[in-house]
CSV table of C-alpha atoms in Angstrom, one decimal:
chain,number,residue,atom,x,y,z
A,1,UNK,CA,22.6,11.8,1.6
A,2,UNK,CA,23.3,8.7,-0.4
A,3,UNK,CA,24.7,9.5,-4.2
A,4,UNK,CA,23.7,7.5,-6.7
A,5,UNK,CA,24.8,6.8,-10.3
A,6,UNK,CA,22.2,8.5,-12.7
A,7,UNK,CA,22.1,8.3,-16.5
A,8,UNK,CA,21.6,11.1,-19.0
A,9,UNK,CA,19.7,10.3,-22.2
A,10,UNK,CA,21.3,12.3,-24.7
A,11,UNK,CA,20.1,11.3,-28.3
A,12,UNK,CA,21.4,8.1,-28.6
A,13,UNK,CA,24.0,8.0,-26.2
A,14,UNK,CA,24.1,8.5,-22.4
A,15,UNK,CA,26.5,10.4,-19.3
A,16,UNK,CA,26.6,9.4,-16.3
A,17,UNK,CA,26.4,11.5,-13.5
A,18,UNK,CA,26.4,10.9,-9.3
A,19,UNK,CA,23.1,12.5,-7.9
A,20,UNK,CA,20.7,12.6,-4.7
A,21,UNK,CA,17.9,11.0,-6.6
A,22,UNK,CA,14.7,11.8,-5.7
A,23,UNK,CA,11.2,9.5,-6.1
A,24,UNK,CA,7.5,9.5,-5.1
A,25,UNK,CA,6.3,5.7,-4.2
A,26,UNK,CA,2.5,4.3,-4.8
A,27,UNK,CA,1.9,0.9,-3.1
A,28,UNK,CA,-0.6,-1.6,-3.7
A,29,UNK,CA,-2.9,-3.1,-0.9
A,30,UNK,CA,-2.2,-6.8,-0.5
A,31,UNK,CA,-3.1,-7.3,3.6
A,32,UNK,CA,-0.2,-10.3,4.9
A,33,UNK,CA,1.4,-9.9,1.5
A,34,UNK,CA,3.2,-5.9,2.6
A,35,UNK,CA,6.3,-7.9,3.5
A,36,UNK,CA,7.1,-8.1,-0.2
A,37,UNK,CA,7.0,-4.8,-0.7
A,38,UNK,CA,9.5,-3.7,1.9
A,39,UNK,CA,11.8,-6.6,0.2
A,40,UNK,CA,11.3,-4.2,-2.7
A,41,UNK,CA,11.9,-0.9,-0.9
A,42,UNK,CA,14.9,-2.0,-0.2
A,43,UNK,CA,16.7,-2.2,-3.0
A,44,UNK,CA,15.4,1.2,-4.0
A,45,UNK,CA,17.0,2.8,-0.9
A,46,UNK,CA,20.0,1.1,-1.8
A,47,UNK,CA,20.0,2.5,-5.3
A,48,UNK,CA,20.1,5.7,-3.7
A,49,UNK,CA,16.6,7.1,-3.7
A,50,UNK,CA,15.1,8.6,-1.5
A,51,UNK,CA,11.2,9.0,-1.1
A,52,UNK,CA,9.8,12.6,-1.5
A,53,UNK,CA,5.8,11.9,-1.4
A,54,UNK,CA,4.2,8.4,-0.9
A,55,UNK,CA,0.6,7.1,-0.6
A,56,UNK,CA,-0.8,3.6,-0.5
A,57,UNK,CA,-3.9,1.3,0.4
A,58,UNK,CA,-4.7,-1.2,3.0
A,59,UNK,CA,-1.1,-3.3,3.7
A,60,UNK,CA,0.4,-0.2,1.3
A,61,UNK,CA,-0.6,2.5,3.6
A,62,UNK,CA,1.1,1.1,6.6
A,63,UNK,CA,4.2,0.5,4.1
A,64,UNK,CA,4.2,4.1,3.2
A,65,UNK,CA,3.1,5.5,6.5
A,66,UNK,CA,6.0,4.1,8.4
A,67,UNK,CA,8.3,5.4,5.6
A,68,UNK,CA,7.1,8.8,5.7
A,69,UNK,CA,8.1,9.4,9.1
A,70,UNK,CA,11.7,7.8,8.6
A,71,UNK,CA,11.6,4.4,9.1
A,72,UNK,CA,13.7,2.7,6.5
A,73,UNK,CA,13.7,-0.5,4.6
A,74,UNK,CA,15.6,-2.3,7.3
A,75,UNK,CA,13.5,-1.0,10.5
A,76,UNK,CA,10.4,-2.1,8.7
A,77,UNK,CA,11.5,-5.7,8.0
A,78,UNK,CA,12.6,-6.0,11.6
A,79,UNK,CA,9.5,-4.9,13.0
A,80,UNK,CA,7.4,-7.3,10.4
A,81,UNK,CA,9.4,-10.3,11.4
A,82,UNK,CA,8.7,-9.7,15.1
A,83,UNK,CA,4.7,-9.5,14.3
A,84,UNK,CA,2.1,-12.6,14.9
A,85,UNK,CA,-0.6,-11.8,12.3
A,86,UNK,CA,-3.0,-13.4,14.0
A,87,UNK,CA,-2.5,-10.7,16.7
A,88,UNK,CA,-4.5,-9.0,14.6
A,89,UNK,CA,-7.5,-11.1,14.6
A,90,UNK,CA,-8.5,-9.1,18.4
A,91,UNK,CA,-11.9,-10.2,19.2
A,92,UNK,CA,-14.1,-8.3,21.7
A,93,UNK,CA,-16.9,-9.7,23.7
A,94,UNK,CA,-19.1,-10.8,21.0
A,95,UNK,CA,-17.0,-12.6,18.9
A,96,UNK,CA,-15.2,-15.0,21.8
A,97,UNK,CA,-18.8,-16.3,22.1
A,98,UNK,CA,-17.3,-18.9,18.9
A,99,UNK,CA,-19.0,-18.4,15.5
A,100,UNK,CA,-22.8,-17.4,16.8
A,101,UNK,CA,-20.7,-14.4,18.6
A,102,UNK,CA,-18.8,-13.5,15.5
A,103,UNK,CA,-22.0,-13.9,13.4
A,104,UNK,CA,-24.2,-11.4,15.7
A,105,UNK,CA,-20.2,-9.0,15.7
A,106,UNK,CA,-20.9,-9.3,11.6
A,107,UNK,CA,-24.9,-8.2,12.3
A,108,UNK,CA,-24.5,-5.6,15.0
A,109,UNK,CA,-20.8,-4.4,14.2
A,110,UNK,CA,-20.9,-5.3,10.3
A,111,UNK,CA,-16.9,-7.0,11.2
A,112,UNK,CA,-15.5,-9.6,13.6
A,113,UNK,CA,-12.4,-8.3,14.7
A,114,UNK,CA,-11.9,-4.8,16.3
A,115,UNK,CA,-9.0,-3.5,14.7
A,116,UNK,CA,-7.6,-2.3,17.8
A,117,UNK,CA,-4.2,-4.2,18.0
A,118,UNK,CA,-3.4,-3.3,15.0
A,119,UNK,CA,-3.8,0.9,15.4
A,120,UNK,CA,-2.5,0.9,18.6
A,121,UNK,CA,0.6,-1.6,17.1
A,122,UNK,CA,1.7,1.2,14.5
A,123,UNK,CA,0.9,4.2,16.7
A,124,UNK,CA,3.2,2.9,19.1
A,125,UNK,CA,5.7,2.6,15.8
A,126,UNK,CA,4.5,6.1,14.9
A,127,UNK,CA,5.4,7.2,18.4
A,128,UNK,CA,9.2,5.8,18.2
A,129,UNK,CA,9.8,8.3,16.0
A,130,UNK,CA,7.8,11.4,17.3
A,131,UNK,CA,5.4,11.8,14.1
A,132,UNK,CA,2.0,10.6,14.7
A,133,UNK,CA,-0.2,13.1,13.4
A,134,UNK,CA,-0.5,14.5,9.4
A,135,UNK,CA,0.6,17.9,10.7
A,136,UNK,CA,4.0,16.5,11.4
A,137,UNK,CA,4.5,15.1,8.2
A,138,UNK,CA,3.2,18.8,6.5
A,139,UNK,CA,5.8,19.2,3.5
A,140,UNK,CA,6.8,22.8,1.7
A,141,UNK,CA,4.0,22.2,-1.3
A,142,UNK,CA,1.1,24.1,-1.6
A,143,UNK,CA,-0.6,21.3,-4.1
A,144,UNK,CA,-3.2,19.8,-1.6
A,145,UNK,CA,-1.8,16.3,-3.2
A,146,UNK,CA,1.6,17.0,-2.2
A,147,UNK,CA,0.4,18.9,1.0
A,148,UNK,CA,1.4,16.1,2.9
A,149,UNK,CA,4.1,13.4,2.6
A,150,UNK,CA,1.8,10.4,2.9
A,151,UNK,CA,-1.4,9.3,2.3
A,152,UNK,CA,-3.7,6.8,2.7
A,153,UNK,CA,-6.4,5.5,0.2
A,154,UNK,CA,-10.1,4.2,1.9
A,155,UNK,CA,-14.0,3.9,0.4
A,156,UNK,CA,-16.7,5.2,2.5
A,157,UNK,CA,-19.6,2.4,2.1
A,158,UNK,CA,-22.1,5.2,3.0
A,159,UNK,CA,-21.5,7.5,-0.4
A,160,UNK,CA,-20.1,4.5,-2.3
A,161,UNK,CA,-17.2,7.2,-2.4
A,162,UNK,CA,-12.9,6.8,-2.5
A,163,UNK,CA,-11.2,9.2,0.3
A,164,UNK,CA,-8.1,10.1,-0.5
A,165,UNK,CA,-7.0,11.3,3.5
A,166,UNK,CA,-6.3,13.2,5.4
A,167,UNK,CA,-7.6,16.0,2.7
A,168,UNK,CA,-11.0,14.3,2.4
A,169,UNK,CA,-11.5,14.4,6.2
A,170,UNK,CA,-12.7,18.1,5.1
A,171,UNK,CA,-15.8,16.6,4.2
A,172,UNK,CA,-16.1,15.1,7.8
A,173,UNK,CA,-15.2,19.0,9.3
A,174,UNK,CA,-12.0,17.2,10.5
A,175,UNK,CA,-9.1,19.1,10.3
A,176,UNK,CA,-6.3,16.9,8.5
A,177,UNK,CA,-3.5,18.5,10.6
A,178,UNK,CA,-5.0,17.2,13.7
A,179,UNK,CA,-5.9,13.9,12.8
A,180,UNK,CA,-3.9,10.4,13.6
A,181,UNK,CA,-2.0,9.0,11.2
A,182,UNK,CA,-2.4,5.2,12.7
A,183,UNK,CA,-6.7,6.3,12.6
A,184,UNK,CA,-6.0,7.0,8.6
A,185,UNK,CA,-4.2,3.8,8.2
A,186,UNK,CA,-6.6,1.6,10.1
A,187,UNK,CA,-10.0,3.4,8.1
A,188,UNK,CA,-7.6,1.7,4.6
A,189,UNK,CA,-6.6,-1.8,6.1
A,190,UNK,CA,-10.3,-2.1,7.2
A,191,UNK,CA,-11.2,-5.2,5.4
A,192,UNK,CA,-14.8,-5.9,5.2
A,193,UNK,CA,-15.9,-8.2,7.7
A,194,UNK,CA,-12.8,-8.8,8.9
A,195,UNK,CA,-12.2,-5.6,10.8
A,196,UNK,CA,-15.0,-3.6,12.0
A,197,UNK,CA,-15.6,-0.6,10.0
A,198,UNK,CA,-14.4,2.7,11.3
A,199,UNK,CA,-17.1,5.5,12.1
A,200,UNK,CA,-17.5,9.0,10.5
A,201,UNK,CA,-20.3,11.6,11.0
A,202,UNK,CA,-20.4,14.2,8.9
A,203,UNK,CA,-21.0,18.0,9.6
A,204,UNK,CA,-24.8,17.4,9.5
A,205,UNK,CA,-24.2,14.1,12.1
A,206,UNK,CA,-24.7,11.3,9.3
A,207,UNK,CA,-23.0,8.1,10.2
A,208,UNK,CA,-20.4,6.9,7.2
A,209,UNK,CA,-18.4,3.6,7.6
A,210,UNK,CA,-15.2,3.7,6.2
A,211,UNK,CA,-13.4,0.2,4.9
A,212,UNK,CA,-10.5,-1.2,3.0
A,213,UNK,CA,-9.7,1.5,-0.1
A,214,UNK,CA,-8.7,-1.8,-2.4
A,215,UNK,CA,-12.5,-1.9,-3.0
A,216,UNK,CA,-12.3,1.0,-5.0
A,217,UNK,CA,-8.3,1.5,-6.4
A,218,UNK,CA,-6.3,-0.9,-4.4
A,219,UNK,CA,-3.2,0.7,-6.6
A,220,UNK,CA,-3.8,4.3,-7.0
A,221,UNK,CA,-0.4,4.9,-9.4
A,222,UNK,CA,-2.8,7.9,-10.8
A,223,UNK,CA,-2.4,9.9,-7.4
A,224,UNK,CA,0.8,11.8,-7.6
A,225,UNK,CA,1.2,12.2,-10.9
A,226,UNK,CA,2.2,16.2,-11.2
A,227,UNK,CA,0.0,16.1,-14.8
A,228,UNK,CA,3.0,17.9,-16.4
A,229,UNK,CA,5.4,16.7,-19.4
A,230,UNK,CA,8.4,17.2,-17.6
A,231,UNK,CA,8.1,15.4,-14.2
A,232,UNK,CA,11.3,16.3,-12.2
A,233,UNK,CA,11.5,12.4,-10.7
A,234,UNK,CA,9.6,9.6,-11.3
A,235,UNK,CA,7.0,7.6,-9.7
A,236,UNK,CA,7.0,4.1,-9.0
A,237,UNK,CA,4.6,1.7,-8.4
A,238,UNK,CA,5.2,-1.4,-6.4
A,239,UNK,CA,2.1,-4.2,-6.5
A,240,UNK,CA,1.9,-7.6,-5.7
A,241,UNK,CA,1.3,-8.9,-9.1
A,242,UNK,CA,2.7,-11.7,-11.7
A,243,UNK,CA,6.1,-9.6,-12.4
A,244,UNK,CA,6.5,-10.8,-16.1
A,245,UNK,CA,2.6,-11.2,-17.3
A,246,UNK,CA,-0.3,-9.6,-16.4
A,247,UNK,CA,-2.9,-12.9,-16.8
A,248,UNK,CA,-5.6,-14.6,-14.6
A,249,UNK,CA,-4.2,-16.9,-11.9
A,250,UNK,CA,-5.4,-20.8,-12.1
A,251,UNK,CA,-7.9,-20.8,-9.9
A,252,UNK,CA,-7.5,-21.8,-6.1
A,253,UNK,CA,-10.3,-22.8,-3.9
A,254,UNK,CA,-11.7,-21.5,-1.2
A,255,UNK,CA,-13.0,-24.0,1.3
A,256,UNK,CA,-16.1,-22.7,2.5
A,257,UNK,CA,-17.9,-24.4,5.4
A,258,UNK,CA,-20.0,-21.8,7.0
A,259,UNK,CA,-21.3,-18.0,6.6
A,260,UNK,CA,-18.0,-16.9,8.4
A,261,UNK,CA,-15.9,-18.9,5.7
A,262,UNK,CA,-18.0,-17.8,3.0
A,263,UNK,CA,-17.6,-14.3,3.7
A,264,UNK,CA,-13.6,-14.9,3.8
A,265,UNK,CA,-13.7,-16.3,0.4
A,266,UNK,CA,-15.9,-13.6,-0.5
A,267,UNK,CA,-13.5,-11.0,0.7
A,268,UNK,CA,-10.4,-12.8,-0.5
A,269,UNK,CA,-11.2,-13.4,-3.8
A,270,UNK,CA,-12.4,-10.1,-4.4
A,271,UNK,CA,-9.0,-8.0,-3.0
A,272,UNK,CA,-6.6,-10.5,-4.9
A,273,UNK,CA,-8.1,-10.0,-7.7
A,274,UNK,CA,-8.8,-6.1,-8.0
A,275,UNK,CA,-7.8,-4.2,-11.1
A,276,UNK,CA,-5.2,-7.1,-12.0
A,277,UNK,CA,-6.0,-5.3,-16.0
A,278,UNK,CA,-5.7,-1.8,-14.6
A,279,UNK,CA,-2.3,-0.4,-15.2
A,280,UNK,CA,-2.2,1.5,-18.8
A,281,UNK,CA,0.5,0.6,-21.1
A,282,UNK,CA,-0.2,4.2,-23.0
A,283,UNK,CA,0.7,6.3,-20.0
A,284,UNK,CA,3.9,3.9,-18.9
A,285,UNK,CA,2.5,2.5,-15.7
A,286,UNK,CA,3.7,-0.8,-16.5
A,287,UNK,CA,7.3,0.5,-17.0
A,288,UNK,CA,7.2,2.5,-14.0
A,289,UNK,CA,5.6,-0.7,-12.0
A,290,UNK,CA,7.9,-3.1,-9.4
A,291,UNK,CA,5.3,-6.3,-10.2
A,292,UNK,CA,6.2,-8.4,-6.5
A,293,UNK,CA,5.3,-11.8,-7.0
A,294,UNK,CA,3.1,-13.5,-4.7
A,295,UNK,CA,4.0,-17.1,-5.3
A,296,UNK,CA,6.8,-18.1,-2.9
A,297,UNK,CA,8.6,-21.8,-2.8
A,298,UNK,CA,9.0,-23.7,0.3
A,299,UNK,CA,10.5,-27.2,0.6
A,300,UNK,CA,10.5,-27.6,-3.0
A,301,UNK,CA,6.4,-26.7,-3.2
A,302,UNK,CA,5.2,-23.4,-4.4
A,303,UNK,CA,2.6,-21.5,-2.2
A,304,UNK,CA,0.5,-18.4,-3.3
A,305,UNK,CA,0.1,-16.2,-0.2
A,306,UNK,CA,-3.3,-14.7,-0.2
A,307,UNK,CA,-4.6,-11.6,1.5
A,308,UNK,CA,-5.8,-12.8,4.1
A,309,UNK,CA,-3.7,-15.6,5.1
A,310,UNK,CA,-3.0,-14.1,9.1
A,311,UNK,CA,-1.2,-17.8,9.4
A,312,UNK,CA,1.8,-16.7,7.1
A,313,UNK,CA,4.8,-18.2,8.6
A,314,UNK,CA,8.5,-16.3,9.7
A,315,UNK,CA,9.6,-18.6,6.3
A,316,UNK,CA,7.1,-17.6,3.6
A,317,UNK,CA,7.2,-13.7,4.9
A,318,UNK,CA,11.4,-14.2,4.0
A,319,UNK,CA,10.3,-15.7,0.8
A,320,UNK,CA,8.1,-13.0,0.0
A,321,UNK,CA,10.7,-10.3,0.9
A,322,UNK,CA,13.1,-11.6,-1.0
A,323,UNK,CA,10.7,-11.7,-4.0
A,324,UNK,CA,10.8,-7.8,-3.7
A,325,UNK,CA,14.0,-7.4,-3.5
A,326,UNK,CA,14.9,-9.5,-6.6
A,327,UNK,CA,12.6,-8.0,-9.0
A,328,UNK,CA,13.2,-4.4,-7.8
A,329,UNK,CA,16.6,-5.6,-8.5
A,330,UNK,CA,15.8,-6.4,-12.4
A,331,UNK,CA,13.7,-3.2,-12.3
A,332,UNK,CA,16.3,-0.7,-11.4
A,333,UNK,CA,18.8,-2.5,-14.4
A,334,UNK,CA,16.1,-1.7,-17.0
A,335,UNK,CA,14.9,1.8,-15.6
A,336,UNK,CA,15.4,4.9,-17.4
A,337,UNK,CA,13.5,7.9,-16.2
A,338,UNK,CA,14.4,10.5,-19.5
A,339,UNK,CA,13.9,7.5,-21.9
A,340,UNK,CA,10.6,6.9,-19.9
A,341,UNK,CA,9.7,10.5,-20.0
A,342,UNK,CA,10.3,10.8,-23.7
A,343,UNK,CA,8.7,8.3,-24.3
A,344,UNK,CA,5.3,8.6,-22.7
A,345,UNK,CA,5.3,12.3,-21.6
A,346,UNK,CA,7.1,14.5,-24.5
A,347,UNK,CA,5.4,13.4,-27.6
């Protein structure tokens, strides 16, 4: 295991020490935009942590999926750069009828892609490595948070209700150690409309749909908090946010021609914006947050990638890693974790 130089707060002065450091990882949804926060991952690993419990939402499940069964930083970025987005965008009989077939998909299937490309694309990733199921990635804690070294947020549309999975899938009489981690991840990149929602029943045979979890905490920073005073490693957050100022971007307009394009600006709008105001100062979520700008500069012109932009070329997905990588690089000079934890937990 990689050492790595950790400093001491004592009073007002500071030892350093070499240490296996330790840290649990949150990570925001952002669909095309996940690129950035592998750029960002990767400096982390380099600084010599490594991740002990992780959980994320839409583009930050798959993020944290693949690095709770041992992919790293590198792996991940390889494997992004090698991906057509648009692959994605599978449509099944309906919707290569044009737009009337994706407009009955929307009616009869309430989405116009399937959403099979991409689970069967990270189970095959899931595969490489011989962990595809939350029972292989069962960890020594007996906290049902920390039961399981990933996990992945999505809203049930049915009971207007987060999941937090694989323990939630109790409510469905699923048993989490049996179910597919690729399923979990699909049910939180399940953008509405987009993808077709995935189908629950529960134990009395009601039907729930289960979408996107950015509808309801597209950066759940809250979940693995231990609730103590003394948290023995910290927990960082990595979003795709303004990294300096949290304000309202200028606006950008969404070209909207049709139903179909409607709907995307609908949908766009309303996952780039989510909780933007939502990480509390008082309980140091901003200090402990890796803000990934989503603004890259190409040819001299500055582009803001948006969710749902499947066209994102092999340049602006560079751009965007490297945008991770340089603020998690400014992050990791300013971090303290005892001057973080005295100031916001022992008071």
């Amino acid at each position: 295991m990689k050492l790595a130089p950790y400093r001491i707060y004592l009073g007002n002065n500071y030892k350093e020490r070499f240490v296996a450091l330790k840290a649990d990882a949150v990570f925001e949804g952002g669909g095309v935009k996940g690129i950035g926060l592998v750029g960002a991952v990767s400096e982390i690993e380099n600084a010599g942590y490594t991740f002990e419990n992780l959980a994320g939402t839409s583009a930050g499940a798959i993020v944290s999926s693949l690095l709770a069964v041992d992919y790293k930083a590198a792996e991940i970025k390889n494997e992004l750069e090698r991906l057509n987005y648009n692959d994605f965008k599978d449509e099944g009989l309906l919707e290569k009828l044009g737009f009337f077939g994706k407009s009955l998909s929307l009616g009869f299937e309430y989405g116009i892609y399937e959403g099979e490309f991409f689970e069967s694309w990270l189970e095959g990733l899931l595969v490489a490595k011989g962990k595809t199921t939350f029972g292989q990635i069962k960890t020594k804690y007996k906290e049902d948070k920390y039961k399981y070294r990933f996990q992945a947020i999505a809203a049930d549309i049915i009971d207007r209700r987060l999941l937090v999975l694989p323990n939630d899938l109790k409510l469905f009489g699923i048993k989490p150690d049996d179910f597919s981690i690729s399923r979990a991840v699909r049910m939180s990149m399940s953008i509405p409309f987009f993808f077709e929602p995935v189908e629950l029943r529960d134990t009395s045979g009601r039907k729930h749909l289960i979408v996107d979890g950015g509808l309801l905490s597209n950066y759940p920073i809250w979940l693995l908090d231990d609730g103590t005073d003394d948290p023995p490693w910290p927990t960082f957050g990595f979003k795709l946010i303004e990294p300096d100022e949290r304000k309202l971007k200028e606006a950008k307009r969404n070209p909207i021609n049709n139903p179909i394009s409607f709907l995307k600006a609908i949908v766009g709008t309303m996952l780039d914006a989510h909780d933007s105001y939502h990480i509390s100062k008082s309980k140091g979520d901003y200090e402990r947050t890796i803000g990934i700008p989503t603004v890259v500069t190409i040819n001299g012109s500055d582009k803001e990638i948006g969710t749902t932009d499947f066209g994102i070329t092999q340049e602006e997905s560079r751009a965007l890693y490297d945008n991770g990588v340089k603020v998690a690089r400014k992050f990791l000079q300013k971090w303290d974790f005892d001057r973080w934890k005295k100031k916001y937990r022992k008071e």
